[in-house]
Amino acid sequence: MRRCMSKFPATRHKSPFALKGPRCILLAVLILTFCLTGSAAEATTTTSIGANLLQDPGFETSLGSTAYWEQSSTNFGSPLCNDDSCGTAGGSAGPRTGSIWAWFGGTANTEAASLSQAVTIPAGAWTLEFYFWIGSAHEGSDNADIFTACIDNSTVFTADATQAGLYPSYTLVSVDVSAWADGASHLVAFSSITTGQVVNFNLDDVALLLPVTTTTTTPPTTTTVAPTTTTTVEPSTTTTVEMETTTTTSVKAGPCPATQVLGAGNPQLDDMRAFRDSALAQSALGRKVTSIYYRKAGSINAALEERPMLRALARRAFEIIAPE
Ligand SMILES: [Ca+2]
């Protein structure tokens, strides 16, 4: 206790502190109690992608099944393929994920193919996304060899054989389809027409997505300052404590909690500062308490703001430490 009290000088106020040991302890306990209350909860807003409205978006269960996707093809019966059923045409066709994908074209014969799924689109900023790759566009192909994405009878995306350079590998395509977000059922369709030469249009991983904004609350963090720190002051310690070259007032996060409690301009604040510089600064414990006090000023102020009872307790404690 004496270490905290030692050589405490007079101040310019009428009642410096008459600081006795219990008051030092009271301040330390009070500050550490505040610090242990931790930071106030924080709200964080994040944007994520909601559920995909389309069923079997990677086609993995639809080869030979029309449970989700209606399929047609002039030459093959369906545009859906796996390596075993279609091959990969020397690496110019294949799945992006899994083993099934939609391969449109793929023959020099006239080929018309389609893939479609009816889906109810609720209100919102929905986006149609899919991965598209033009793996091959043989000589003679032109803009009549075309791949199309539609909602109902409206075209929302097209690409033709002359644009192979834009889709040299699976490339994400994203289309705003909020115009159809009316709570009704709509037909999402992909189709192609190729004539006279091979053009390979590849499609995989389709989705109808809605960005979702959510607000999450981060729980208050707890500072692991050991409460027993306040009980380790040796009563028998002499006043000739070797000082460390430590500055205790350089770290400050927000207004001083004592100012918040007592009010700016209160003469007791000068007593508190004198107590800090002349009493707390005399011991390692006092300097640690001061450091924590300023580092946690924001959290302490938040706790005082939220808890009137704590604020009243703090005011009483400060008045005991620095009576008027
Ligand atoms: Ca797939």
Coordinates of N, CA and C in Angstrom, one line a residue, residues 76-253:
F76 N -28.8 -35.3 -80.5 CA -28.3 -36.2 -79.4 C -29.4 -36.4 -78.4
G77 N -30.6 -35.8 -78.5 CA -31.6 -36.0 -77.5 C -31.5 -35.0 -76.3
S78 N -30.3 -34.7 -76.0 CA -30.1 -33.8 -74.8 C -28.7 -33.1 -75.0
P79 N -28.6 -31.9 -74.5 CA -27.2 -31.3 -74.5 C -26.3 -31.8 -73.4
L80 N -26.9 -32.4 -72.4 CA -26.2 -32.9 -71.2 C -25.2 -34.0 -71.6
C81 N -24.0 -33.9 -71.0 CA -23.0 -34.9 -71.4 C -22.2 -35.3 -70.1
N82 N -21.5 -36.4 -70.2 CA -20.3 -36.7 -69.4 C -19.2 -37.2 -70.3
D83 N -18.1 -37.4 -69.8 CA -17.0 -37.8 -70.6 C -17.3 -39.1 -71.4
D84 N -17.9 -40.0 -70.7 CA -18.2 -41.3 -71.3 C -19.1 -41.3 -72.4
S85 N -20.1 -40.4 -72.3 CA -21.2 -40.4 -73.3 C -20.8 -39.5 -74.5
C86 N -20.0 -38.5 -74.3 CA -19.7 -37.5 -75.3 C -18.3 -37.3 -75.6
G87 N -17.3 -37.8 -74.8 CA -15.9 -37.4 -75.0 C -15.7 -35.9 -74.7
T88 N -14.6 -35.4 -75.0 CA -14.3 -34.0 -74.8 C -13.8 -33.3 -76.0
A89 N -13.8 -33.9 -77.2 CA -13.4 -33.3 -78.4 C -12.0 -32.7 -78.3
G90 N -11.1 -33.5 -77.8 CA -9.7 -33.0 -77.7 C -9.5 -31.9 -76.7
G91 N -10.4 -31.9 -75.7 CA -10.3 -30.9 -74.7 C -11.0 -29.6 -75.0
S92 N -11.8 -29.6 -76.0 CA -12.6 -28.4 -76.3 C -14.0 -28.4 -75.7
A93 N -14.3 -29.4 -74.9 CA -15.5 -29.5 -74.2 C -15.3 -30.3 -72.9
G94 N -16.1 -30.0 -71.9 CA -16.0 -30.8 -70.6 C -16.7 -30.0 -69.5
P95 N -16.8 -30.7 -68.3 CA -17.5 -30.0 -67.2 C -16.6 -29.0 -66.5
R96 N -17.2 -28.0 -65.9 CA -16.5 -27.1 -65.0 C -16.3 -27.7 -63.7
T97 N -17.4 -28.3 -63.1 CA -17.4 -29.0 -61.8 C -18.1 -30.3 -62.0
G98 N -17.8 -31.2 -61.2 CA -18.5 -32.5 -61.2 C -18.1 -33.2 -62.6
S99 N -19.0 -34.0 -63.1 CA -18.8 -34.8 -64.3 C -19.8 -34.5 -65.4
I100 N -20.8 -33.7 -65.1 CA -21.9 -33.5 -66.1 C -21.9 -32.0 -66.4
W101 N -22.0 -31.7 -67.7 CA -22.2 -30.4 -68.2 C -23.1 -30.3 -69.4
A102 N -23.4 -29.1 -69.9 CA -24.3 -29.0 -71.1 C -23.4 -28.6 -72.3
W103 N -23.4 -29.4 -73.3 CA -22.6 -29.2 -74.5 C -23.5 -28.9 -75.7
F104 N -23.5 -27.7 -76.1 CA -24.4 -27.2 -77.2 C -23.5 -27.2 -78.5
G105 N -24.2 -27.6 -79.6 CA -23.4 -27.7 -80.9 C -22.7 -29.1 -80.9
G106 N -21.4 -29.0 -81.3 CA -20.7 -30.3 -81.3 C -20.8 -31.1 -82.5
T107 N -21.4 -30.7 -83.5 CA -21.6 -31.5 -84.8 C -21.7 -30.5 -86.0
A108 N -21.2 -31.0 -87.1 CA -21.3 -30.2 -88.3 C -22.7 -30.2 -88.9
N109 N -23.5 -31.2 -88.4 CA -24.9 -31.2 -88.8 C -25.6 -30.0 -88.2
T110 N -26.8 -29.6 -88.7 CA -27.6 -28.6 -88.1 C -28.1 -29.1 -86.8
E111 N -27.8 -28.3 -85.7 CA -28.1 -28.8 -84.4 C -28.8 -27.7 -83.6
A112 N -29.9 -28.0 -83.1 CA -30.7 -27.1 -82.2 C -30.9 -27.8 -80.9
A113 N -30.5 -27.2 -79.8 CA -30.6 -27.8 -78.4 C -31.1 -26.8 -77.4
S114 N -31.7 -27.3 -76.4 CA -32.2 -26.5 -75.3 C -32.2 -27.2 -74.0
L115 N -32.2 -26.3 -72.9 CA -32.2 -26.8 -71.6 C -33.0 -25.8 -70.8
S116 N -34.0 -26.2 -70.0 CA -34.9 -25.2 -69.4 C -35.4 -25.7 -68.1
Q117 N -35.8 -24.7 -67.2 CA -36.3 -25.0 -65.9 C -37.2 -23.9 -65.5
A118 N -38.5 -24.3 -65.0 CA -39.4 -23.2 -64.6 C -39.1 -23.0 -63.1
V119 N -39.1 -21.7 -62.7 CA -38.8 -21.3 -61.4 C -39.6 -20.1 -61.0
T120 N -40.1 -20.1 -59.7 CA -40.8 -18.9 -59.2 C -39.7 -17.9 -58.6
I121 N -39.8 -16.7 -59.2 CA -38.8 -15.7 -58.7 C -39.5 -14.6 -57.8
P122 N -39.2 -14.7 -56.5 CA -39.8 -13.7 -55.6 C -39.2 -12.3 -55.9
A123 N -39.8 -11.3 -55.3 CA -39.4 -9.9 -55.5 C -37.9 -9.8 -55.0
G124 N -37.1 -9.0 -55.6 CA -35.8 -8.8 -55.2 C -34.8 -8.6 -56.4
A125 N -33.6 -8.2 -56.1 CA -32.6 -7.9 -57.1 C -31.9 -9.2 -57.6
W126 N -32.6 -10.1 -58.2 CA -32.1 -11.4 -58.6 C -31.2 -11.3 -59.8
T127 N -30.2 -12.2 -59.7 CA -29.2 -12.3 -60.8 C -29.1 -13.7 -61.3
L128 N -29.1 -13.8 -62.7 CA -28.8 -15.1 -63.3 C -27.4 -15.2 -63.6
E129 N -26.7 -16.3 -63.0 CA -25.3 -16.5 -63.2 C -25.1 -17.9 -63.8
F130 N -24.1 -17.9 -64.7 CA -23.7 -19.3 -65.2 C -22.2 -19.1 -65.7
Y131 N -21.6 -20.3 -65.9 CA -20.3 -20.3 -66.5 C -20.3 -20.8 -67.9
F132 N -19.7 -20.1 -68.8 CA -19.8 -20.3 -70.2 C -18.5 -20.4 -70.9
W133 N -18.3 -21.3 -71.8 CA -17.0 -21.5 -72.5 C -17.2 -21.9 -73.9
I134 N -16.6 -21.2 -74.9 CA -16.7 -21.5 -76.3 C -15.4 -22.3 -76.6
G135 N -15.4 -23.6 -76.6 CA -14.2 -24.4 -76.7 C -13.7 -24.6 -78.1
S136 N -14.6 -24.4 -79.0 CA -14.2 -24.5 -80.4 C -15.2 -23.8 -81.3
A137 N -14.7 -23.2 -82.4 CA -15.5 -22.5 -83.4 C -14.8 -22.8 -84.7
H138 N -15.2 -23.8 -85.4 CA -14.5 -24.2 -86.7 C -14.7 -23.2 -87.8
E139 N -13.7 -23.3 -88.7 CA -13.8 -22.4 -89.9 C -15.1 -22.5 -90.6
G140 N -15.6 -21.3 -90.9 CA -17.0 -21.3 -91.5 C -18.0 -20.9 -90.6
S141 N -17.7 -21.0 -89.3 CA -18.7 -20.6 -88.3 C -18.9 -19.1 -88.2
D142 N -20.0 -18.6 -87.8 CA -20.2 -17.1 -87.8 C -21.3 -16.8 -86.8
N143 N -21.8 -15.5 -86.9 CA -22.7 -15.1 -85.8 C -24.1 -15.7 -85.9
A144 N -24.3 -16.6 -86.9 CA -25.5 -17.4 -86.9 C -25.4 -18.6 -86.1
D145 N -24.2 -19.0 -85.7 CA -24.0 -20.1 -84.7 C -24.0 -19.5 -83.3
I146 N -25.1 -19.6 -82.7 CA -25.3 -18.8 -81.5 C -25.9 -19.5 -80.3
F147 N -25.5 -19.1 -79.1 CA -26.0 -19.6 -77.9 C -26.8 -18.5 -77.2
T148 N -27.9 -18.8 -76.6 CA -28.8 -17.8 -76.0 C -29.3 -18.2 -74.6
A149 N -29.4 -17.3 -73.7 CA -30.1 -17.5 -72.5 C -31.3 -16.6 -72.4
C150 N -32.4 -17.2 -72.0 CA -33.7 -16.4 -72.0 C -34.4 -16.6 -70.7
I151 N -35.2 -15.6 -70.4 CA -36.2 -15.7 -69.3 C -37.6 -15.6 -70.1
D152 N -38.4 -16.6 -69.9 CA -39.6 -16.7 -70.8 C -39.2 -16.5 -72.2
N153 N -39.7 -15.6 -72.9 CA -39.4 -15.4 -74.3 C -38.4 -14.2 -74.6
S154 N -37.8 -13.7 -73.5 CA -36.9 -12.6 -73.6 C -35.5 -13.0 -73.5
T155 N -34.7 -12.6 -74.5 CA -33.3 -12.9 -74.5 C -32.5 -12.0 -73.5
V156 N -31.8 -12.7 -72.6 CA -31.0 -11.9 -71.6 C -29.5 -12.0 -71.9
F157 N -29.1 -13.0 -72.7 CA -27.7 -13.1 -73.0 C -27.6 -13.9 -74.3
T158 N -26.6 -13.4 -75.2 CA -26.2 -14.2 -76.4 C -24.7 -14.2 -76.6
A159 N -24.2 -15.2 -77.2 CA -22.8 -15.2 -77.6 C -22.8 -16.1 -78.9
D160 N -22.0 -15.7 -79.9 CA -21.9 -16.5 -81.1 C -20.5 -16.9 -81.4
A161 N -20.4 -17.7 -82.4 CA -19.1 -18.3 -82.7 C -17.9 -17.3 -83.0
T162 N -18.3 -16.1 -83.4 CA -17.2 -15.0 -83.6 C -16.7 -14.5 -82.3
Q163 N -17.3 -14.9 -81.2 CA -16.9 -14.3 -79.8 C -16.1 -15.4 -79.0
A164 N -15.6 -16.3 -79.7 CA -14.9 -17.4 -79.0 C -13.7 -16.8 -78.1
G165 N -13.1 -15.8 -78.6 CA -12.0 -15.2 -77.8 C -12.5 -14.6 -76.5
L166 N -13.7 -14.3 -76.3 CA -14.2 -13.7 -75.1 C -14.4 -14.8 -74.0
Y167 N -14.6 -16.0 -74.5 CA -14.9 -17.1 -73.5 C -13.9 -18.3 -73.8
P168 N -12.6 -18.0 -73.6 CA -11.6 -19.1 -73.9 C -11.6 -20.2 -72.9
S169 N -12.2 -20.0 -71.8 CA -12.3 -21.1 -70.8 C -13.6 -20.7 -70.0
Y170 N -14.0 -21.5 -69.0 CA -15.2 -21.3 -68.3 C -15.1 -19.9 -67.7
T171 N -16.1 -19.0 -68.1 CA -16.1 -17.6 -67.7 C -17.5 -17.3 -67.1
L172 N -17.4 -16.6 -65.9 CA -18.7 -16.3 -65.2 C -19.5 -15.2 -66.0
V173 N -20.7 -15.5 -66.3 CA -21.6 -14.5 -66.9 C -22.7 -14.2 -65.8
S174 N -23.0 -12.9 -65.6 CA -23.9 -12.5 -64.6 C -24.9 -11.5 -65.3
V175 N -26.2 -11.8 -65.1 CA -27.2 -11.0 -65.8 C -28.3 -10.6 -64.7
D176 N -28.6 -9.3 -64.7 CA -29.7 -8.8 -63.9 C -31.1 -9.3 -64.4
V177 N -31.8 -10.1 -63.6 CA -33.1 -10.5 -64.0 C -34.2 -10.1 -63.1
S178 N -33.9 -9.0 -62.4 CA -34.9 -8.5 -61.4 C -36.2 -8.1 -62.1
A179 N -36.2 -7.8 -63.4 CA -37.4 -7.5 -64.1 C -38.4 -8.6 -64.0
W180 N -38.0 -9.8 -63.8 CA -38.9 -10.9 -63.7 C -39.2 -11.3 -62.2
A181 N -38.7 -10.6 -61.3 CA -38.9 -10.9 -59.9 C -40.2 -10.4 -59.4
D182 N -41.3 -11.1 -59.7 CA -42.6 -10.7 -59.4 C -43.4 -11.7 -58.7
G183 N -42.8 -12.8 -58.2 CA -43.5 -13.8 -57.4 C -44.1 -14.8 -58.3
A184 N -44.0 -14.7 -59.6 CA -44.6 -15.6 -60.5 C -43.6 -16.6 -61.1
S185 N -44.1 -17.7 -61.8 CA -43.2 -18.7 -62.3 C -42.7 -18.2 -63.7
H186 N -41.4 -18.4 -63.9 CA -40.8 -18.0 -65.2 C -39.9 -19.2 -65.7
L187 N -39.8 -19.2 -67.0 CA -38.9 -20.3 -67.6 C -37.5 -19.8 -67.9
V188 N -36.6 -20.4 -67.2 CA -35.1 -20.0 -67.5 C -34.7 -21.0 -68.5
A189 N -34.2 -20.5 -69.7 CA -33.9 -21.4 -70.8 C -32.5 -21.1 -71.4
F190 N -31.8 -22.1 -71.7 CA -30.5 -22.0 -72.5 C -30.7 -22.8 -73.8
S191 N -30.3 -22.2 -74.9 CA -30.5 -22.9 -76.2 C -29.4 -22.5 -77.2
S192 N -29.3 -23.2 -78.2 CA -28.3 -22.9 -79.3 C -28.8 -23.4 -80.6
I193 N -28.2 -22.8 -81.7 CA -28.4 -23.2 -83.1 C -27.0 -23.1 -83.7
T194 N -26.6 -24.3 -84.3 CA -25.3 -24.3 -85.1 C -25.6 -25.0 -86.4
T195 N -24.9 -24.5 -87.4 CA -25.2 -25.1 -88.7 C -23.9 -25.2 -89.5
G196 N -23.6 -26.3 -90.2 CA -22.6 -26.4 -91.2 C -21.2 -26.7 -90.7
Q197 N -20.9 -26.5 -89.5 CA -19.5 -26.8 -88.9 C -19.6 -27.0 -87.4
V198 N -18.5 -27.4 -86.8 CA -18.6 -27.7 -85.4 C -18.3 -26.4 -84.6
V199 N -19.2 -26.1 -83.7 CA -19.0 -25.1 -82.7 C -19.3 -25.7 -81.3
N200 N -18.4 -25.5 -80.4 CA -18.7 -26.1 -79.0 C -19.0 -25.0 -78.0
F201 N -20.2 -25.0 -77.6 CA -20.6 -24.1 -76.5 C -20.8 -25.0 -75.3
N202 N -20.1 -24.6 -74.2 CA -20.1 -25.4 -72.9 C -20.8 -24.5 -71.8
L203 N -21.7 -25.2 -71.1 CA -22.4 -24.5 -70.0 C -22.4 -25.3 -68.7
D204 N -22.1 -24.7 -67.6 CA -22.1 -25.5 -66.3 C -22.4 -24.5 -65.1
D205 N -22.8 -25.0 -64.0 CA -23.0 -24.2 -62.8 C -23.8 -22.9 -63.0
V206 N -25.1 -23.1 -63.1 CA -26.0 -22.0 -63.3 C -26.7 -21.7 -62.0
A207 N -27.1 -20.5 -61.9 CA -27.7 -20.1 -60.6 C -28.6 -18.8 -60.7
L208 N -29.6 -18.8 -59.9 CA -30.5 -17.6 -59.7 C -30.3 -17.2 -58.3
L209 N -29.6 -16.1 -58.1 CA -29.1 -15.7 -56.8 C -29.6 -14.3 -56.4
L210 N -29.7 -14.1 -55.1 CA -30.1 -12.8 -54.5 C -29.1 -12.5 -53.4
P211 N -28.4 -11.4 -53.6 CA -27.5 -10.9 -52.5 C -28.3 -10.6 -51.3
V212 N -27.8 -11.1 -50.1 CA -28.5 -10.9 -48.9 C -27.7 -10.1 -47.9
T213 N -28.3 -9.0 -47.4 CA -27.6 -8.2 -46.4 C -28.0 -8.6 -45.0
T214 N -27.0 -9.0 -44.2 CA -27.3 -9.4 -42.8 C -26.5 -8.5 -41.8
T215 N -27.1 -8.3 -40.7 CA -26.4 -7.6 -39.6 C -26.1 -8.6 -38.5
T216 N -24.9 -8.7 -38.1 CA -24.5 -9.6 -37.0 C -23.9 -8.8 -35.9
T217 N -24.1 -9.2 -34.7 CA -23.6 -8.5 -33.5 C -22.4 -9.3 -32.9
T218 N -21.3 -8.7 -32.8 CA -20.1 -9.3 -32.3 C -20.2 -9.2 -30.8
P219 N -20.1 -10.4 -30.1 CA -20.2 -10.4 -28.6 C -19.1 -9.5 -28.0
P220 N -19.3 -8.9 -26.8 CA -18.3 -8.2 -26.1 C -17.1 -9.0 -25.9
T221 N -15.9 -8.5 -26.0 CA -14.7 -9.3 -25.7 C -14.3 -9.0 -24.3
T222 N -13.7 -10.0 -23.6 CA -13.4 -9.9 -22.2 C -11.8 -9.8 -22.1
T223 N -11.4 -8.8 -21.4 CA -10.0 -8.7 -21.2 C -9.5 -9.6 -20.1
T224 N -8.4 -10.3 -20.3 CA -7.9 -11.3 -19.4 C -7.0 -10.7 -18.4
V225 N -7.3 -9.5 -17.8 CA -6.5 -9.0 -16.7 C -6.9 -9.7 -15.4
A226 N -5.9 -10.2 -14.8 CA -6.2 -11.0 -13.6 C -6.6 -10.1 -12.4
P227 N -7.8 -10.3 -11.9 CA -8.3 -9.5 -10.8 C -7.3 -9.5 -9.6
T228 N -6.6 -10.6 -9.4 CA -5.7 -10.7 -8.2 C -4.6 -9.7 -8.3
T229 N -4.4 -9.0 -9.4 CA -3.4 -8.0 -9.5 C -3.5 -6.9 -8.4
T230 N -4.8 -6.6 -8.0 CA -5.0 -5.6 -7.0 C -4.6 -6.0 -5.6
T231 N -4.3 -7.2 -5.4 CA -4.0 -7.6 -4.0 C -2.6 -7.9 -3.8
T232 N -1.7 -7.6 -4.7 CA -0.3 -8.0 -4.6 C 0.6 -6.9 -4.1
V233 N 0.0 -5.8 -3.7 CA 0.9 -4.7 -3.2 C 1.3 -5.1 -1.8
E234 N 2.6 -5.0 -1.6 CA 3.2 -5.4 -0.3 C 3.1 -4.2 0.7
P235 N 2.4 -4.4 1.8 CA 2.2 -3.3 2.8 C 3.6 -2.8 3.4
S236 N 4.5 -3.7 3.4 CA 5.8 -3.4 4.1 C 6.8 -2.8 3.1
T237 N 6.5 -2.6 1.9 CA 7.4 -2.1 1.0 C 7.8 -0.6 1.3
T238 N 9.1 -0.3 1.2 CA 9.5 1.0 1.6 C 9.2 2.0 0.4
T239 N 9.5 3.2 0.7 CA 9.2 4.3 -0.3 C 10.3 4.5 -1.3
T240 N 11.4 3.8 -1.2 CA 12.5 4.0 -2.1 C 12.4 3.1 -3.3
V241 N 11.3 3.2 -4.0 CA 11.1 2.3 -5.1 C 11.9 2.9 -6.3
E242 N 12.6 2.0 -7.0 CA 13.4 2.4 -8.2 C 12.4 2.6 -9.3
M243 N 12.4 3.8 -9.9 CA 11.5 4.2 -10.9 C 11.9 3.6 -12.3
E244 N 10.9 3.2 -13.1 CA 11.2 2.8 -14.4 C 10.9 4.0 -15.3
T245 N 11.6 4.1 -16.4 CA 11.4 5.2 -17.3 C 10.2 5.0 -18.2
T246 N 9.0 5.1 -17.6 CA 7.8 4.8 -18.4 C 6.9 6.0 -18.4
T247 N 6.4 6.3 -19.5 CA 5.4 7.4 -19.7 C 4.0 6.8 -19.6
T248 N 3.2 7.3 -18.8 CA 1.9 6.7 -18.5 C 0.7 7.4 -19.2
T249 N 1.0 8.5 -19.8 CA -0.2 9.2 -20.3 C -0.2 9.4 -21.8
S250 N 0.6 8.6 -22.5 CA 0.7 8.8 -24.0 C -0.3 8.0 -24.7
V251 N -1.0 7.1 -24.1 CA -2.0 6.3 -24.8 C -3.3 6.7 -24.4
K252 N -4.1 7.2 -25.3 CA -5.4 7.7 -24.9 C -6.4 7.3 -26.0
A253 N -7.4 6.6 -25.6 CA -8.5 6.2 -26.6 C -9.8 6.8 -26.1

